[in-house]
Amino acid sequence: MTDLYSYEEALRALLTVVPSPETEEVPLEECRGRVLAEDISADIPIPPFDRSAMDGYAVHSADCVNSPVRLEVIATVAAGIEQLPVVKRGQAAQIMTGAPVPTGCDAVQMVEKTIRVENAVEILESVKPGENLARMGSEVGQGDIVLRRGRTIGSAEIGVLAGFGRTRPSVFKLPTVSILSTGDEIVDINEKPAFGQIRNSNAWMLQSQCRALGLPSQILPMVPDDLARTREAVETGLESDVLIFTGGVSMGERDYVHQAVKESPLKTVFHKVAIRPGKPVLLAAGPQKLVFGLPGNPVSAFVTFELFVRPAVRKWSGFERPFLPRVKATLRNELRQKPGRLFFRPGHLTCKNERLEITGITTMGSADLVGFSSANALILMPADVDCLPAGSQVVVLLLERFFLDGEDHEVDTH
Ligand code: AMP
Ligand code: MG
């Protein structure tokens, strides 16, 4: 199949071949970045008891209607107390934030509105029933669903899971990835390249991109430009769920990846997509397997991973929204191109005065990873446009660097 797919067509085709995720139970400390595969219900109500929201005195609100009023202090209640005192009319208990409200009391007066006088307390202002306390179950009722299947797990979700004693929640499995570089010229990164040789930088970069998605991955031994060796590599690589080739995927005489994939039981989904960089980009699928052939040029490999591998493996990992976030930003410099293909250009996005602005980065092209590496976003330049003027609104995909770098923020210390 040699059809030239549009970006949208390629994504649509890709999403239809991604296998459904399986589930597994995983220790809580490994759940970060995963997707819940079950609804989580509360095994206890929250708060688990009527809880004081203030340091102060637990009272009968009816005793304080005509304040100031003096009440006998019969106990002190701190968080973690086991035996609650019974507070009768005319009495109060000193109470700490987070402590259970004693039996009989229906309100807490904050310490600032009281005066302690030996074994008594002067309540200076009246309190309404329920004031300054959180009723048992007022936040979450026992049995309520607190997290739904499909929720991505961040730190807050870890806290919620921990709060309900869920030490091994069910999450979607992550596909395993093998990374395979091809090319007679490719040498190990520990070697000093001889004339005509290139270090295997892509494998390391792609593995890092897999790590950013939490995926277990391995780098397989490099494969020369040889059909038989490439065939073997497809077989070995498919011990993983996902196999990513880099290099050897174009239509050149010595590009054997597509040929080897065609001879395997896998079906080619697309081989050419009308984008820049990365026109040759291969996807093949089989039962519970995906094979990607990314271009060898480092910038193309990086970009096509983000555009195609990311949504596929994210969906396979259970993510409901598998794509890079897209925003609109104001372009700061004019960008030109020869029209023809949708161009994903490196850019540097800033958040000046809470407004998104983007500057296109000039690089020496798809091989120039050093020039590309400072990009924190990709600017979409439509295929039929030869110029995006400065000041225009452009669509931008956020890259990991945007979050790695963070923002400078002037802090007013006065
Ligand atoms: P190819 O896609 O095989 O035609 O390779 C295109 C360009 O990318 C060539 O200049 C290669 O040297 C370079 N290249 C291919 N594989 C890698 C790799 N693993 N790491 C770095 N550069 C590569
Ligand atoms: Mg090659």
mmCIF file of C-alpha atoms and ligand atoms in Angstrom, residues 181-182 185-186 198-203 246-250 255 294-298, ligand 1:
data_model
loop_
_atom_site.group_PDB
_atom_site.id
_atom_site.type_symbol
_atom_site.label_atom_id
_atom_site.label_comp_id
_atom_site.label_asym_id
_atom_site.label_seq_id
_atom_site.Cartn_x
_atom_site.Cartn_y
_atom_site.Cartn_z
ATOM 1 C CA SER A 181 17.929 1.223 14.914
ATOM 2 C CA THR A 182 18.824 0.297 11.354
ATOM 3 C CA GLU A 185 26.412 3.696 9.171
ATOM 4 C CA ILE A 186 25.007 3.538 12.704
ATOM 5 C CA ILE A 198 26.669 8.191 12.798
ATOM 6 C CA ARG A 199 26.121 7.500 16.495
ATOM 7 C CA ASN A 200 22.897 5.709 17.407
ATOM 8 C CA SER A 201 21.409 8.707 19.156
ATOM 9 C CA ASN A 202 17.848 7.923 18.111
ATOM 10 C CA ALA A 203 17.562 4.783 20.210
ATOM 11 C CA THR A 246 14.203 4.023 13.239
ATOM 12 C CA GLY A 247 15.842 4.474 9.846
ATOM 13 C CA GLY A 248 15.480 2.338 6.746
ATOM 14 C CA VAL A 249 11.826 3.184 6.319
ATOM 15 C CA SER A 250 11.949 5.326 3.145
ATOM 16 C CA ASP A 255 15.532 0.697 3.078
ATOM 17 C CA LEU A 294 10.127 6.097 12.021
ATOM 18 C CA PRO A 295 12.485 8.054 9.779
ATOM 19 C CA GLY A 296 16.167 7.992 10.682
ATOM 20 C CA ASN A 297 16.630 11.724 10.777
ATOM 21 C CA PRO A 298 16.603 12.554 14.481
HETATM 22 P P1 AMP B 1 17.310 6.777 6.916
HETATM 23 O O1 AMP B 1 15.933 7.102 7.379
HETATM 24 O O2 AMP B 1 17.751 5.391 7.225
HETATM 25 O O3 AMP B 1 17.439 7.106 5.450
HETATM 26 O O4 AMP B 1 18.278 7.759 7.674
HETATM 27 C C1 AMP B 1 18.191 9.154 7.482
HETATM 28 C C2 AMP B 1 19.299 9.854 8.221
HETATM 29 O O5 AMP B 1 19.143 9.657 9.601
HETATM 30 C C3 AMP B 1 20.690 9.381 7.879
HETATM 31 O O6 AMP B 1 21.537 10.509 7.744
HETATM 32 C C4 AMP B 1 21.095 8.564 9.074
HETATM 33 O O7 AMP B 1 22.458 8.585 9.278
HETATM 34 C C5 AMP B 1 20.341 9.199 10.197
HETATM 35 N N1 AMP B 1 20.051 8.167 11.180
HETATM 36 C C6 AMP B 1 19.487 6.976 10.915
HETATM 37 N N2 AMP B 1 19.381 6.235 12.025
HETATM 38 C C7 AMP B 1 19.855 6.982 13.041
HETATM 39 C C8 AMP B 1 20.026 6.757 14.438
HETATM 40 N N3 AMP B 1 19.663 5.598 14.999
HETATM 41 N N4 AMP B 1 20.550 7.743 15.179
HETATM 42 C C9 AMP B 1 20.927 8.898 14.607
HETATM 43 N N5 AMP B 1 20.802 9.167 13.285
HETATM 44 C C10 AMP B 1 20.282 8.221 12.503
#
